Amino acid sequence: MLDPLDRRILVASQDGLPLAVEPFAELARRLGIPQAELLERLRRLRERGAIRRIAAVPNHYRLGFLANAMTVWDVDDREVSRLGREVGALPFVSHCYRRPRRLPHWPYDLFAMVHGRSRAETEAFRARIVEVLGPACRGGDVLYSRRILKKTGLRLAPEPPERAEEGPCSA
Amino acid sequence: MRRGHLDPVDRVIVVALQRGVPIVERPFAELAASLETTEEAVVARLARLVSTGLVSRFAPMLDAEKLGGAVSLCAMAVPPDRFDEVATILAAMPEVAHNYEREHRFNMWFVLAVERPEDLPKAIARIEAVTGLSVLDLPKLEEYRLELVLPV
């Protein structure tokens, strides 16, 4: 769990850091803590992986990537880990995961997000994935994104969620 | 400069800032030096990229699982005439981090991210109860890449 000050730091920064030459100095002022403590806490959160990185989130569509697709594949269980790493290393793949099949509705276990400037480009990327997967792949599908309905990322609440087991009835 | 247009310097900045900045007092110093410009100029360009929507935000990217929480990718096959109604329900739920319309029988794909793992099945059950639709729950089993650096 997050300690209260770490939570305040993340809540204050999750919508965006101050856009300034010294953004952490400005954030520290708003939080009423020394900048050195803020930097130290952010570094510790990154070391434990709670912060992946401090970065810009691009808007694919606005940047000209108009053909964003989730490509999905039914890959042999014995081969999926090895092949997943190969697909994940392709330069046009931004995210790549193994997920469970849900038969009979969903037969696919490998997911790779692909971003092209046009459908023709994205289809060429898909063809490249087919080559990488080879005979271990029994089928695939492509799900083009039509609309972003919501894109906020994980939202931390200002207060931690209450833990049921710590309630008065837990004894 | 045309609104929403990227010049070559903007492209370098977007690519570099997708990878992230160092956690130091002046996080843009290195990038500014490599571009032979000032930190003020880098910040001004970043501010314009954010205000024109080319960059959604500049912020810490959090890992819900490392924070002790849980994440899952979920899908629903929503009847077209109910699509907006269901999207509105999901938009109001803080557990829904992203939601995309996709061209498929499973036409609504959303990411649930919660601080307490036990809240994930509860959120799915609530969505199923409120919408009357089945949710396909597809948590990640392995991650092969998660570094969004687009060669813009």
Tab-separated table of C-alpha atoms in Angstrom:
chain	number	residue	atom	x	y	z
A	1	MET	CA	0.000	0.000	0.000
A	2	LEU	CA	0.947	3.612	-0.433
A	3	ASP	CA	1.895	5.726	2.512
A	4	PRO	CA	-0.200	8.897	2.820
A	5	LEU	CA	2.435	11.264	1.430
A	6	ASP	CA	3.198	8.995	-1.557
A	7	ARG	CA	-0.531	8.967	-2.260
A	8	ARG	CA	-0.736	12.773	-2.074
A	9	ILE	CA	2.198	13.012	-4.475
A	10	LEU	CA	0.641	10.642	-7.011
A	11	VAL	CA	-2.823	12.184	-6.738
A	12	ALA	CA	-1.340	15.651	-7.282
A	13	SER	CA	0.650	14.550	-10.335
A	14	GLN	CA	-1.499	11.918	-12.063
A	15	ASP	CA	-3.385	14.433	-14.229
A	16	GLY	CA	-0.149	16.041	-15.314
A	17	LEU	CA	2.982	17.582	-13.873
A	18	PRO	CA	3.456	21.352	-13.931
A	19	LEU	CA	4.899	22.250	-17.338
A	20	ALA	CA	7.936	24.157	-16.146
A	21	VAL	CA	11.715	23.924	-16.372
A	22	GLU	CA	11.651	22.694	-12.753
A	23	PRO	CA	8.347	20.809	-12.558
A	24	PHE	CA	9.217	18.984	-9.337
A	25	ALA	CA	10.085	22.231	-7.540
A	26	GLU	CA	6.652	23.561	-8.459
A	27	LEU	CA	4.913	20.330	-7.420
A	28	ALA	CA	6.820	20.288	-4.121
A	29	ARG	CA	5.673	23.866	-3.431
A	30	ARG	CA	2.057	22.876	-4.029
A	31	LEU	CA	2.446	19.899	-1.690
A	32	GLY	CA	4.316	21.943	0.931
A	33	ILE	CA	7.313	19.581	1.065
A	34	PRO	CA	10.991	20.054	0.177
A	35	GLN	CA	11.843	19.231	-3.438
A	36	ALA	CA	14.565	16.818	-2.266
A	37	GLU	CA	11.982	14.722	-0.413
A	38	LEU	CA	9.655	14.706	-3.425
A	39	LEU	CA	12.450	13.551	-5.741
A	40	GLU	CA	13.522	10.879	-3.266
A	41	ARG	CA	9.982	9.509	-2.958
A	42	LEU	CA	9.420	9.544	-6.726
A	43	ARG	CA	12.697	7.679	-7.235
A	44	ARG	CA	11.714	5.058	-4.661
A	45	LEU	CA	8.304	4.609	-6.293
A	46	ARG	CA	10.046	4.097	-9.617
A	47	GLU	CA	12.545	1.634	-8.135
A	48	ARG	CA	9.733	-0.551	-6.813
A	49	GLY	CA	7.942	-0.262	-10.156
A	50	ALA	CA	4.881	1.602	-8.878
A	51	ILE	CA	5.898	4.370	-11.303
A	52	ARG	CA	6.922	2.858	-14.640
A	53	ARG	CA	8.321	6.167	-15.848
A	54	ILE	CA	7.504	9.870	-15.930
A	55	ALA	CA	6.542	10.440	-19.513
A	56	ALA	CA	4.324	11.986	-22.156
A	57	VAL	CA	1.232	10.031	-23.220
A	58	PRO	CA	0.744	10.575	-26.955
A	59	ASN	CA	-2.647	10.762	-28.597
A	60	HIS	CA	-2.170	8.260	-31.451
A	61	TYR	CA	-4.950	9.642	-33.593
A	62	ARG	CA	-3.815	13.238	-33.306
A	63	LEU	CA	-0.258	12.162	-34.172
A	64	GLY	CA	-1.415	10.626	-37.439
A	65	PHE	CA	-1.750	6.989	-36.382
A	66	LEU	CA	-5.233	6.502	-37.760
A	67	ALA	CA	-5.234	2.687	-37.997
A	68	ASN	CA	-4.750	1.460	-34.436
A	69	ALA	CA	-5.559	-2.200	-34.057
A	70	MET	CA	-5.532	-4.918	-31.464
A	71	THR	CA	-4.254	-7.988	-33.285
A	72	VAL	CA	-5.099	-11.282	-31.587
A	73	TRP	CA	-3.704	-14.731	-32.237
A	74	ASP	CA	-4.327	-18.340	-31.270
A	75	VAL	CA	-0.808	-19.586	-30.608
A	76	ASP	CA	0.198	-23.034	-29.381
A	77	ASP	CA	0.599	-22.996	-25.569
A	78	ARG	CA	4.068	-24.511	-25.835
A	79	GLU	CA	5.298	-21.760	-28.151
A	80	VAL	CA	3.433	-18.663	-27.014
A	81	SER	CA	6.022	-17.363	-24.506
A	82	ARG	CA	8.914	-17.555	-26.965
A	83	LEU	CA	6.898	-16.160	-29.864
A	84	GLY	CA	5.298	-13.473	-27.695
A	85	ARG	CA	8.739	-12.068	-26.936
A	86	GLU	CA	9.551	-12.022	-30.654
A	87	VAL	CA	6.319	-10.249	-31.549
A	88	GLY	CA	6.815	-7.810	-28.648
A	89	ALA	CA	10.212	-6.878	-30.069
A	90	LEU	CA	8.758	-5.749	-33.423
A	91	PRO	CA	9.096	-1.953	-33.689
A	92	PHE	CA	5.444	-1.302	-34.576
A	93	VAL	CA	4.072	-3.287	-31.601
A	94	SER	CA	3.461	-1.092	-28.560
A	95	HIS	CA	1.980	-3.627	-26.124
A	96	CYS	CA	2.091	-7.417	-26.237
A	97	TYR	CA	0.487	-9.788	-23.759
A	98	ARG	CA	-0.499	-13.389	-23.237
A	99	ARG	CA	-4.087	-13.648	-21.965
A	100	PRO	CA	-6.414	-16.612	-21.315
A	101	ARG	CA	-8.644	-18.051	-24.012
A	102	ARG	CA	-12.364	-18.030	-23.148
A	103	LEU	CA	-13.800	-20.850	-25.219
A	104	PRO	CA	-16.100	-20.997	-27.073
A	105	HIS	CA	-16.355	-17.182	-27.242
A	106	TRP	CA	-12.715	-16.229	-27.444
A	107	PRO	CA	-10.018	-18.544	-28.878
A	108	TYR	CA	-7.067	-16.103	-28.852
A	109	ASP	CA	-4.206	-16.113	-26.322
A	110	LEU	CA	-1.705	-13.585	-27.762
A	111	PHE	CA	-2.501	-9.874	-28.038
A	112	ALA	CA	-0.332	-7.333	-29.884
A	113	MET	CA	-1.265	-3.661	-30.282
A	114	VAL	CA	-0.244	-2.293	-33.671
A	115	HIS	CA	-0.248	1.336	-34.807
A	116	GLY	CA	-0.254	2.278	-38.477
A	117	ARG	CA	-0.851	5.509	-40.350
A	118	SER	CA	-3.286	3.677	-42.642
A	119	ARG	CA	-5.068	0.335	-42.720
A	120	ALA	CA	-2.741	-0.755	-45.521
A	121	GLU	CA	0.242	-0.125	-43.263
A	122	THR	CA	-1.388	-1.919	-40.330
A	123	GLU	CA	-2.243	-4.888	-42.571
A	124	ALA	CA	1.415	-5.056	-43.643
A	125	PHE	CA	2.394	-5.121	-39.964
A	126	ARG	CA	-0.078	-7.958	-39.383
A	127	ALA	CA	1.432	-9.915	-42.244
A	128	ARG	CA	4.836	-9.521	-40.593
A	129	ILE	CA	3.433	-10.934	-37.323
A	130	VAL	CA	2.014	-13.914	-39.266
A	131	GLU	CA	5.529	-14.591	-40.565
A	132	VAL	CA	7.043	-14.412	-37.071
A	133	LEU	CA	4.415	-16.734	-35.575
A	134	GLY	CA	4.676	-19.346	-38.327
A	135	PRO	CA	2.946	-22.725	-37.981
A	136	ALA	CA	2.472	-22.366	-34.176
A	137	CYS	CA	-0.341	-19.911	-34.976
A	138	ARG	CA	-3.717	-21.517	-35.696
A	139	GLY	CA	-5.613	-18.326	-36.455
A	140	GLY	CA	-5.981	-14.662	-35.761
A	141	ASP	CA	-8.214	-11.639	-35.953
A	142	VAL	CA	-7.867	-7.875	-35.988
A	143	LEU	CA	-9.937	-5.395	-34.014
A	144	TYR	CA	-9.525	-1.848	-35.296
A	145	SER	CA	-10.288	0.828	-32.769
A	146	ARG	CA	-13.120	3.057	-33.887
A	147	ARG	CA	-13.348	5.497	-30.983
A	148	ILE	CA	-11.653	6.251	-27.687
A	149	LEU	CA	-14.556	6.285	-25.238
A	150	LYS	CA	-12.419	6.899	-22.149
A	151	LYS	CA	-8.692	7.244	-21.534
A	152	THR	CA	-7.794	8.306	-18.026
A	153	GLY	CA	-5.435	5.560	-16.871
A	154	LEU	CA	-5.475	4.229	-13.332
A	155	ARG	CA	-7.033	6.818	-11.032
A	156	LEU	CA	-5.873	6.966	-7.451
A	157	ALA	CA	-8.451	8.279	-5.026
A	158	PRO	CA	-7.314	11.004	-2.617
A	159	GLU	CA	-8.128	8.634	0.247
A	160	PRO	CA	-7.144	4.948	0.307
A	161	PRO	CA	-10.030	2.499	-0.120
A	162	GLU	CA	-11.252	1.211	3.217
A	163	ARG	CA	-10.276	-2.334	4.009
A	164	ALA	CA	-13.260	-4.441	4.962
A	165	GLU	CA	-11.201	-6.690	7.210
A	166	GLU	CA	-10.137	-3.688	9.276
A	167	GLY	CA	-13.724	-2.775	10.024
A	168	PRO	CA	-15.312	-3.133	13.451
A	169	CYS	CA	-16.878	-6.492	12.522
A	170	SER	CA	-13.618	-8.166	11.552
A	171	ALA	CA	-12.953	-9.523	15.062
B	1	MET	CA	2.896	26.995	-37.010
B	2	ARG	CA	-0.345	25.232	-37.884
B	3	ARG	CA	-2.261	24.048	-34.851
B	4	GLY	CA	-1.838	20.319	-34.286
B	5	HIS	CA	1.121	20.048	-36.632
B	6	LEU	CA	4.422	18.438	-35.625
B	7	ASP	CA	7.703	19.824	-36.881
B	8	PRO	CA	10.902	17.711	-36.728
B	9	VAL	CA	11.893	19.118	-33.318
B	10	ASP	CA	8.442	18.289	-31.921
B	11	ARG	CA	8.874	14.720	-33.179
B	12	VAL	CA	12.164	14.299	-31.355
B	13	ILE	CA	10.561	15.702	-28.199
B	14	VAL	CA	7.506	13.413	-28.398
B	15	VAL	CA	9.636	10.319	-28.959
B	16	ALA	CA	12.044	11.226	-26.143
B	17	LEU	CA	9.303	12.144	-23.680
B	18	GLN	CA	7.397	8.907	-24.340
B	19	ARG	CA	10.455	7.096	-23.008
B	20	GLY	CA	10.437	9.319	-19.957
B	21	VAL	CA	12.508	11.917	-18.154
B	22	PRO	CA	15.011	11.465	-15.322
B	23	ILE	CA	13.725	12.233	-11.817
B	24	VAL	CA	15.984	15.227	-11.207
B	25	GLU	CA	15.506	18.929	-10.495
B	26	ARG	CA	15.800	19.824	-14.195
B	27	PRO	CA	14.396	16.834	-16.090
B	28	PHE	CA	14.462	18.546	-19.512
B	29	ALA	CA	18.116	19.652	-19.377
B	30	GLU	CA	19.537	16.615	-21.147
B	31	LEU	CA	16.941	16.682	-23.923
B	32	ALA	CA	17.413	20.432	-24.431
B	33	ALA	CA	21.184	19.991	-24.702
B	34	SER	CA	20.811	17.190	-27.254
B	35	LEU	CA	18.566	19.464	-29.337
B	36	GLU	CA	20.930	22.405	-28.856
B	37	THR	CA	18.103	24.465	-27.452
B	38	THR	CA	17.005	25.749	-24.050
B	39	GLU	CA	14.904	23.962	-21.448
B	40	GLU	CA	12.425	26.840	-21.720
B	41	ALA	CA	12.004	26.070	-25.432
B	42	VAL	CA	11.439	22.355	-24.738
B	43	VAL	CA	8.846	23.160	-22.065
B	44	ALA	CA	7.104	25.653	-24.366
B	45	ARG	CA	6.844	23.003	-27.078
B	46	LEU	CA	5.599	20.391	-24.597
B	47	ALA	CA	2.985	22.855	-23.329
B	48	ARG	CA	1.799	23.424	-26.884
B	49	LEU	CA	1.679	19.669	-27.590
B	50	VAL	CA	-0.492	19.215	-24.490
B	51	SER	CA	-2.758	22.208	-25.200
B	52	THR	CA	-3.351	21.047	-28.794
B	53	GLY	CA	-4.061	17.477	-27.679
B	54	LEU	CA	-1.170	15.801	-29.497
B	55	VAL	CA	0.032	14.712	-26.068
B	56	SER	CA	-2.725	13.653	-23.665
B	57	ARG	CA	-0.698	14.342	-20.536
B	58	PHE	CA	2.794	14.454	-19.079
B	59	ALA	CA	2.701	12.549	-15.805
B	60	PRO	CA	3.940	9.536	-13.845
B	61	MET	CA	2.801	6.289	-15.503
B	62	LEU	CA	1.525	4.091	-12.685
B	63	ASP	CA	1.573	0.295	-12.460
B	64	ALA	CA	-1.580	-0.760	-10.633
B	65	GLU	CA	-0.214	-4.207	-9.797
B	66	LYS	CA	3.006	-2.848	-8.293
B	67	LEU	CA	0.858	-0.477	-6.243
B	68	GLY	CA	-0.809	-3.579	-4.785
B	69	GLY	CA	-3.854	-3.401	-7.040
B	70	ALA	CA	-5.053	-5.323	-10.063
B	71	VAL	CA	-5.744	-4.738	-13.763
B	72	SER	CA	-7.665	-6.645	-16.387
B	73	LEU	CA	-8.677	-6.213	-19.998
B	74	CYS	CA	-12.376	-6.878	-20.483
B	75	ALA	CA	-14.692	-7.055	-23.467
B	76	MET	CA	-18.418	-6.991	-24.109
B	77	ALA	CA	-20.590	-7.594	-27.144
B	78	VAL	CA	-22.932	-4.616	-26.813
B	79	PRO	CA	-26.046	-4.409	-29.026
B	80	PRO	CA	-25.571	-1.341	-31.262
B	81	ASP	CA	-28.734	0.351	-30.030
B	82	ARG	CA	-27.437	0.159	-26.429
B	83	PHE	CA	-23.841	1.138	-27.170
B	84	ASP	CA	-23.944	4.757	-25.971
B	85	GLU	CA	-25.932	3.863	-22.869
B	86	VAL	CA	-23.375	1.221	-21.826
B	87	ALA	CA	-20.425	3.517	-22.676
B	88	THR	CA	-21.930	6.162	-20.400
B	89	ILE	CA	-22.233	3.662	-17.534
B	90	LEU	CA	-18.576	2.669	-17.902
B	91	ALA	CA	-17.408	6.274	-18.278
B	92	ALA	CA	-18.838	7.021	-14.831
B	93	MET	CA	-17.005	4.148	-13.116
B	94	PRO	CA	-13.615	5.122	-11.637
B	95	GLU	CA	-12.455	1.501	-12.027
B	96	VAL	CA	-12.598	1.882	-15.830
B	97	ALA	CA	-9.198	3.259	-16.879
B	98	HIS	CA	-9.673	3.056	-20.660
B	99	ASN	CA	-12.534	2.140	-22.926
B	100	TYR	CA	-12.364	1.680	-26.700
B	101	GLU	CA	-14.938	0.969	-29.367
B	102	ARG	CA	-13.601	-1.718	-31.703
B	103	GLU	CA	-14.844	-3.189	-34.974
B	104	HIS	CA	-15.826	-6.686	-33.890
B	105	ARG	CA	-18.717	-8.633	-32.410
B	106	PHE	CA	-16.966	-7.832	-29.123
B	107	ASN	CA	-17.237	-4.114	-29.782
B	108	MET	CA	-16.431	-2.616	-26.368
B	109	TRP	CA	-12.980	-3.193	-24.827
B	110	PHE	CA	-12.074	-1.675	-21.505
B	111	VAL	CA	-9.338	-1.851	-18.905
B	112	LEU	CA	-10.293	-2.149	-15.263
B	113	ALA	CA	-7.663	-0.916	-12.802
B	114	VAL	CA	-8.285	-1.045	-9.059
B	115	GLU	CA	-6.212	-0.436	-5.962
B	116	ARG	CA	-7.494	-3.554	-4.183
B	117	PRO	CA	-7.472	-6.846	-6.137
B	118	GLU	CA	-10.764	-7.919	-4.535
B	119	ASP	CA	-12.472	-4.933	-6.196
B	120	LEU	CA	-11.849	-6.340	-9.691
B	121	PRO	CA	-14.425	-9.167	-9.604
B	122	LYS	CA	-16.812	-6.792	-7.830
B	123	ALA	CA	-16.505	-4.243	-10.637
B	124	ILE	CA	-17.119	-6.944	-13.253
B	125	ALA	CA	-20.151	-8.244	-11.354
B	126	ARG	CA	-21.523	-4.709	-11.075
B	127	ILE	CA	-21.090	-4.065	-14.815
B	128	GLU	CA	-22.839	-7.356	-15.616
B	129	ALA	CA	-25.679	-6.583	-13.205
B	130	VAL	CA	-26.215	-3.004	-14.410
B	131	THR	CA	-25.948	-3.755	-18.150
B	132	GLY	CA	-27.335	-7.294	-18.253
B	133	LEU	CA	-24.426	-8.196	-20.567
B	134	SER	CA	-21.665	-10.773	-20.068
B	135	VAL	CA	-18.125	-9.528	-19.544
B	136	LEU	CA	-15.175	-11.377	-21.045
B	137	ASP	CA	-12.410	-11.076	-18.437
B	138	LEU	CA	-8.922	-11.379	-19.974
B	139	PRO	CA	-6.253	-10.634	-17.338
B	140	LYS	CA	-2.682	-10.666	-18.545
B	141	LEU	CA	-0.775	-13.900	-17.984
B	142	GLU	CA	2.528	-12.679	-19.382
B	143	GLU	CA	3.786	-9.321	-20.639
B	144	TYR	CA	6.161	-9.248	-23.584
B	145	ARG	CA	6.364	-5.493	-24.105
B	146	LEU	CA	4.960	-2.414	-22.565
B	147	GLU	CA	6.851	0.559	-23.796
B	148	LEU	CA	4.840	2.839	-25.936
B	149	VAL	CA	7.395	4.584	-28.086
B	150	LEU	CA	5.861	5.403	-31.426
B	151	PRO	CA	8.228	6.453	-34.206
B	152	VAL	CA	6.246	9.613	-34.972
